């Protein structure tokens, strides 16, 4: 089927159909992005992630204006932590880790302030929010079902962090047959080298996991 729109991207332009395209915003949560949150408590420079907020707000507005499906995700767990693997809870041997009291409530626990999406990107009433226990947004969630029910085949991907939850989700989506275009200025990492290499990996070998573009080209593509 011929598609009506073209996304300028690397490694080559991607034809897409807006009605079959969703904007997927990964884990733009207060604990990862806000000064005084869990990310900063671990010694990370959150300003490296905060540069994504402004371009994300622009693509979010463009997606809403174009009538695209918009889906948000949050990484986190039930308050009783029964959905958190013991390996995840113990990883890193942190003094303060998942489920413990952190600067913005219990860390990565649903319903706590730090688990919430930052106000700049607050989900609209008609925008599904996927609560995911893992790094990948398809693992033990109904994301695939929602996308299939909406007839979605292309994903515009934004969020944090590039090499962890964004990469895991894009790889899972790619294996399920979705075409992913990752917006370079709308994804962020605490580690500049991982950001650079993470994006390189997606578009290497003819787009082994998908495409890389940016917010300006995305807004233009949605036109
Ligand atoms: C995400 C993480 N969202 N870095 N989580 O990437 O642990």
JSON list of N, CA and C in Angstrom, two decimals, residues 24 26 28 48-49 51-53 55-56 157-163 166-167 170 181-189 195 198-199 202 212-213:
[
{"chain": "A", "resi": 24, "resn": "UNK", "atom": "N", "xyz": [4.95, 7.53, 20.86]},
{"chain": "A", "resi": 24, "resn": "UNK", "atom": "CA", "xyz": [5.16, 6.75, 22.08]},
{"chain": "A", "resi": 24, "resn": "UNK", "atom": "C", "xyz": [6.19, 7.49, 22.94]},
{"chain": "A", "resi": 26, "resn": "UNK", "atom": "N", "xyz": [8.30, 7.54, 26.27]},
{"chain": "A", "resi": 26, "resn": "UNK", "atom": "CA", "xyz": [8.77, 6.56, 27.26]},
{"chain": "A", "resi": 26, "resn": "UNK", "atom": "C", "xyz": [9.24, 7.23, 28.56]},
{"chain": "A", "resi": 28, "resn": "UNK", "atom": "N", "xyz": [8.88, 9.55, 30.85]},
{"chain": "A", "resi": 28, "resn": "UNK", "atom": "CA", "xyz": [9.28, 10.94, 31.17]},
{"chain": "A", "resi": 28, "resn": "UNK", "atom": "C", "xyz": [8.78, 11.25, 32.59]},
{"chain": "A", "resi": 48, "resn": "UNK", "atom": "N", "xyz": [21.04, 16.60, 31.50]},
{"chain": "A", "resi": 48, "resn": "UNK", "atom": "CA", "xyz": [21.23, 15.87, 30.24]},
{"chain": "A", "resi": 48, "resn": "UNK", "atom": "C", "xyz": [19.91, 15.29, 29.72]},
{"chain": "A", "resi": 49, "resn": "UNK", "atom": "N", "xyz": [19.00, 14.99, 30.63]},
{"chain": "A", "resi": 49, "resn": "UNK", "atom": "CA", "xyz": [17.68, 14.49, 30.21]},
{"chain": "A", "resi": 49, "resn": "UNK", "atom": "C", "xyz": [16.71, 15.64, 29.96]},
{"chain": "A", "resi": 51, "resn": "UNK", "atom": "N", "xyz": [17.03, 18.40, 28.52]},
{"chain": "A", "resi": 51, "resn": "UNK", "atom": "CA", "xyz": [17.06, 19.02, 27.18]},
{"chain": "A", "resi": 51, "resn": "UNK", "atom": "C", "xyz": [16.00, 18.40, 26.26]},
{"chain": "A", "resi": 52, "resn": "UNK", "atom": "N", "xyz": [15.50, 17.22, 26.62]},
{"chain": "A", "resi": 52, "resn": "UNK", "atom": "CA", "xyz": [14.50, 16.56, 25.77]},
{"chain": "A", "resi": 52, "resn": "UNK", "atom": "C", "xyz": [13.10, 17.14, 25.96]},
{"chain": "A", "resi": 53, "resn": "UNK", "atom": "N", "xyz": [12.90, 17.88, 27.07]},
{"chain": "A", "resi": 53, "resn": "UNK", "atom": "CA", "xyz": [11.53, 18.28, 27.42]},
{"chain": "A", "resi": 53, "resn": "UNK", "atom": "C", "xyz": [10.93, 19.21, 26.36]},
{"chain": "A", "resi": 55, "resn": "UNK", "atom": "N", "xyz": [11.78, 19.84, 23.07]},
{"chain": "A", "resi": 55, "resn": "UNK", "atom": "CA", "xyz": [11.41, 19.19, 21.79]},
{"chain": "A", "resi": 55, "resn": "UNK", "atom": "C", "xyz": [10.28, 18.17, 21.95]},
{"chain": "A", "resi": 56, "resn": "UNK", "atom": "N", "xyz": [10.21, 17.51, 23.09]},
{"chain": "A", "resi": 56, "resn": "UNK", "atom": "CA", "xyz": [9.08, 16.57, 23.29]},
{"chain": "A", "resi": 56, "resn": "UNK", "atom": "C", "xyz": [7.75, 17.31, 23.34]},
{"chain": "A", "resi": 157, "resn": "UNK", "atom": "N", "xyz": [9.17, 7.52, 18.46]},
{"chain": "A", "resi": 157, "resn": "UNK", "atom": "CA", "xyz": [9.57, 7.20, 19.84]},
{"chain": "A", "resi": 157, "resn": "UNK", "atom": "C", "xyz": [10.39, 8.34, 20.46]},
{"chain": "A", "resi": 158, "resn": "UNK", "atom": "N", "xyz": [9.97, 8.75, 21.66]},
{"chain": "A", "resi": 158, "resn": "UNK", "atom": "CA", "xyz": [10.65, 9.77, 22.45]},
{"chain": "A", "resi": 158, "resn": "UNK", "atom": "C", "xyz": [10.82, 9.22, 23.87]},
{"chain": "A", "resi": 159, "resn": "UNK", "atom": "N", "xyz": [11.63, 9.89, 24.70]},
{"chain": "A", "resi": 159, "resn": "UNK", "atom": "CA", "xyz": [11.67, 9.55, 26.10]},
{"chain": "A", "resi": 159, "resn": "UNK", "atom": "C", "xyz": [13.04, 9.22, 26.64]},
{"chain": "A", "resi": 160, "resn": "UNK", "atom": "N", "xyz": [13.05, 8.63, 27.83]},
{"chain": "A", "resi": 160, "resn": "UNK", "atom": "CA", "xyz": [14.32, 8.34, 28.52]},
{"chain": "A", "resi": 160, "resn": "UNK", "atom": "C", "xyz": [14.26, 6.93, 29.12]},
{"chain": "A", "resi": 161, "resn": "UNK", "atom": "N", "xyz": [15.45, 6.32, 29.30]},
{"chain": "A", "resi": 161, "resn": "UNK", "atom": "CA", "xyz": [16.72, 6.79, 28.80]},
{"chain": "A", "resi": 161, "resn": "UNK", "atom": "C", "xyz": [17.03, 6.04, 27.50]},
{"chain": "A", "resi": 162, "resn": "UNK", "atom": "N", "xyz": [17.83, 6.69, 26.66]},
{"chain": "A", "resi": 162, "resn": "UNK", "atom": "CA", "xyz": [18.03, 6.19, 25.30]},
{"chain": "A", "resi": 162, "resn": "UNK", "atom": "C", "xyz": [18.48, 4.73, 25.25]},
{"chain": "A", "resi": 163, "resn": "UNK", "atom": "N", "xyz": [19.50, 4.42, 26.05]},
{"chain": "A", "resi": 163, "resn": "UNK", "atom": "CA", "xyz": [20.11, 3.08, 25.92]},
{"chain": "A", "resi": 163, "resn": "UNK", "atom": "C", "xyz": [19.38, 2.03, 26.77]},
{"chain": "A", "resi": 166, "resn": "UNK", "atom": "N", "xyz": [14.27, 3.17, 26.17]},
{"chain": "A", "resi": 166, "resn": "UNK", "atom": "CA", "xyz": [13.97, 3.47, 24.76]},
{"chain": "A", "resi": 166, "resn": "UNK", "atom": "C", "xyz": [14.49, 2.34, 23.88]},
{"chain": "A", "resi": 167, "resn": "UNK", "atom": "N", "xyz": [15.74, 1.95, 24.08]},
{"chain": "A", "resi": 167, "resn": "UNK", "atom": "CA", "xyz": [16.32, 0.90, 23.25]},
{"chain": "A", "resi": 167, "resn": "UNK", "atom": "C", "xyz": [15.57, -0.42, 23.41]},
{"chain": "A", "resi": 170, "resn": "UNK", "atom": "N", "xyz": [12.26, -0.20, 21.60]},
{"chain": "A", "resi": 170, "resn": "UNK", "atom": "CA", "xyz": [12.40, -0.19, 20.13]},
{"chain": "A", "resi": 170, "resn": "UNK", "atom": "C", "xyz": [12.75, -1.59, 19.62]},
{"chain": "A", "resi": 181, "resn": "UNK", "atom": "N", "xyz": [10.65, 5.15, 14.49]},
{"chain": "A", "resi": 181, "resn": "UNK", "atom": "CA", "xyz": [11.55, 6.27, 14.21]},
{"chain": "A", "resi": 181, "resn": "UNK", "atom": "C", "xyz": [11.80, 6.98, 15.54]},
{"chain": "A", "resi": 182, "resn": "UNK", "atom": "N", "xyz": [13.06, 7.02, 15.91]},
{"chain": "A", "resi": 182, "resn": "UNK", "atom": "CA", "xyz": [13.46, 7.60, 17.20]},
{"chain": "A", "resi": 182, "resn": "UNK", "atom": "C", "xyz": [13.93, 9.03, 16.95]},
{"chain": "A", "resi": 183, "resn": "UNK", "atom": "N", "xyz": [13.40, 9.97, 17.74]},
{"chain": "A", "resi": 183, "resn": "UNK", "atom": "CA", "xyz": [13.76, 11.39, 17.55]},
{"chain": "A", "resi": 183, "resn": "UNK", "atom": "C", "xyz": [14.95, 11.72, 18.45]},
{"chain": "A", "resi": 184, "resn": "UNK", "atom": "N", "xyz": [16.09, 12.02, 17.81]},
{"chain": "A", "resi": 184, "resn": "UNK", "atom": "CA", "xyz": [17.36, 12.13, 18.54]},
{"chain": "A", "resi": 184, "resn": "UNK", "atom": "C", "xyz": [17.33, 13.18, 19.64]},
{"chain": "A", "resi": 185, "resn": "UNK", "atom": "N", "xyz": [16.67, 14.32, 19.39]},
{"chain": "A", "resi": 185, "resn": "UNK", "atom": "CA", "xyz": [16.65, 15.37, 20.42]},
{"chain": "A", "resi": 185, "resn": "UNK", "atom": "C", "xyz": [15.54, 15.16, 21.44]},
{"chain": "A", "resi": 186, "resn": "UNK", "atom": "N", "xyz": [14.72, 14.15, 21.24]},
{"chain": "A", "resi": 186, "resn": "UNK", "atom": "CA", "xyz": [13.62, 13.86, 22.17]},
{"chain": "A", "resi": 186, "resn": "UNK", "atom": "C", "xyz": [13.90, 12.63, 23.03]},
{"chain": "A", "resi": 187, "resn": "UNK", "atom": "N", "xyz": [15.09, 12.06, 22.89]},
{"chain": "A", "resi": 187, "resn": "UNK", "atom": "CA", "xyz": [15.50, 10.95, 23.77]},
{"chain": "A", "resi": 187, "resn": "UNK", "atom": "C", "xyz": [16.78, 11.38, 24.48]},
{"chain": "A", "resi": 188, "resn": "UNK", "atom": "N", "xyz": [16.94, 10.94, 25.73]},
{"chain": "A", "resi": 188, "resn": "UNK", "atom": "CA", "xyz": [18.09, 11.40, 26.51]},
{"chain": "A", "resi": 188, "resn": "UNK", "atom": "C", "xyz": [18.68, 10.32, 27.37]},
{"chain": "A", "resi": 189, "resn": "UNK", "atom": "N", "xyz": [19.97, 10.54, 27.66]},
{"chain": "A", "resi": 189, "resn": "UNK", "atom": "CA", "xyz": [20.71, 9.60, 28.51]},
{"chain": "A", "resi": 189, "resn": "UNK", "atom": "C", "xyz": [21.54, 10.40, 29.51]},
{"chain": "A", "resi": 195, "resn": "UNK", "atom": "N", "xyz": [24.27, 7.88, 24.64]},
{"chain": "A", "resi": 195, "resn": "UNK", "atom": "CA", "xyz": [23.30, 8.57, 23.77]},
{"chain": "A", "resi": 195, "resn": "UNK", "atom": "C", "xyz": [23.77, 8.47, 22.31]},
{"chain": "A", "resi": 198, "resn": "UNK", "atom": "N", "xyz": [23.93, 4.75, 21.23]},
{"chain": "A", "resi": 198, "resn": "UNK", "atom": "CA", "xyz": [22.57, 4.19, 21.22]},
{"chain": "A", "resi": 198, "resn": "UNK", "atom": "C", "xyz": [21.84, 4.56, 19.94]},
{"chain": "A", "resi": 199, "resn": "UNK", "atom": "N", "xyz": [21.97, 5.82, 19.52]},
{"chain": "A", "resi": 199, "resn": "UNK", "atom": "CA", "xyz": [21.31, 6.26, 18.29]},
{"chain": "A", "resi": 199, "resn": "UNK", "atom": "C", "xyz": [21.97, 5.64, 17.06]},
{"chain": "A", "resi": 202, "resn": "UNK", "atom": "N", "xyz": [20.71, 2.08, 16.40]},
{"chain": "A", "resi": 202, "resn": "UNK", "atom": "CA", "xyz": [19.35, 1.91, 15.85]},
{"chain": "A", "resi": 202, "resn": "UNK", "atom": "C", "xyz": [19.37, 1.95, 14.32]},
{"chain": "A", "resi": 212, "resn": "UNK", "atom": "N", "xyz": [16.31, 7.00, 12.67]},
{"chain": "A", "resi": 212, "resn": "UNK", "atom": "CA", "xyz": [16.58, 8.11, 13.58]},
{"chain": "A", "resi": 212, "resn": "UNK", "atom": "C", "xyz": [16.27, 9.41, 12.84]},
{"chain": "A", "resi": 213, "resn": "UNK", "atom": "N", "xyz": [15.50, 10.27, 13.50]},
{"chain": "A", "resi": 213, "resn": "UNK", "atom": "CA", "xyz": [15.22, 11.59, 12.94]},
{"chain": "A", "resi": 213, "resn": "UNK", "atom": "C", "xyz": [15.29, 12.59, 14.10]}
]
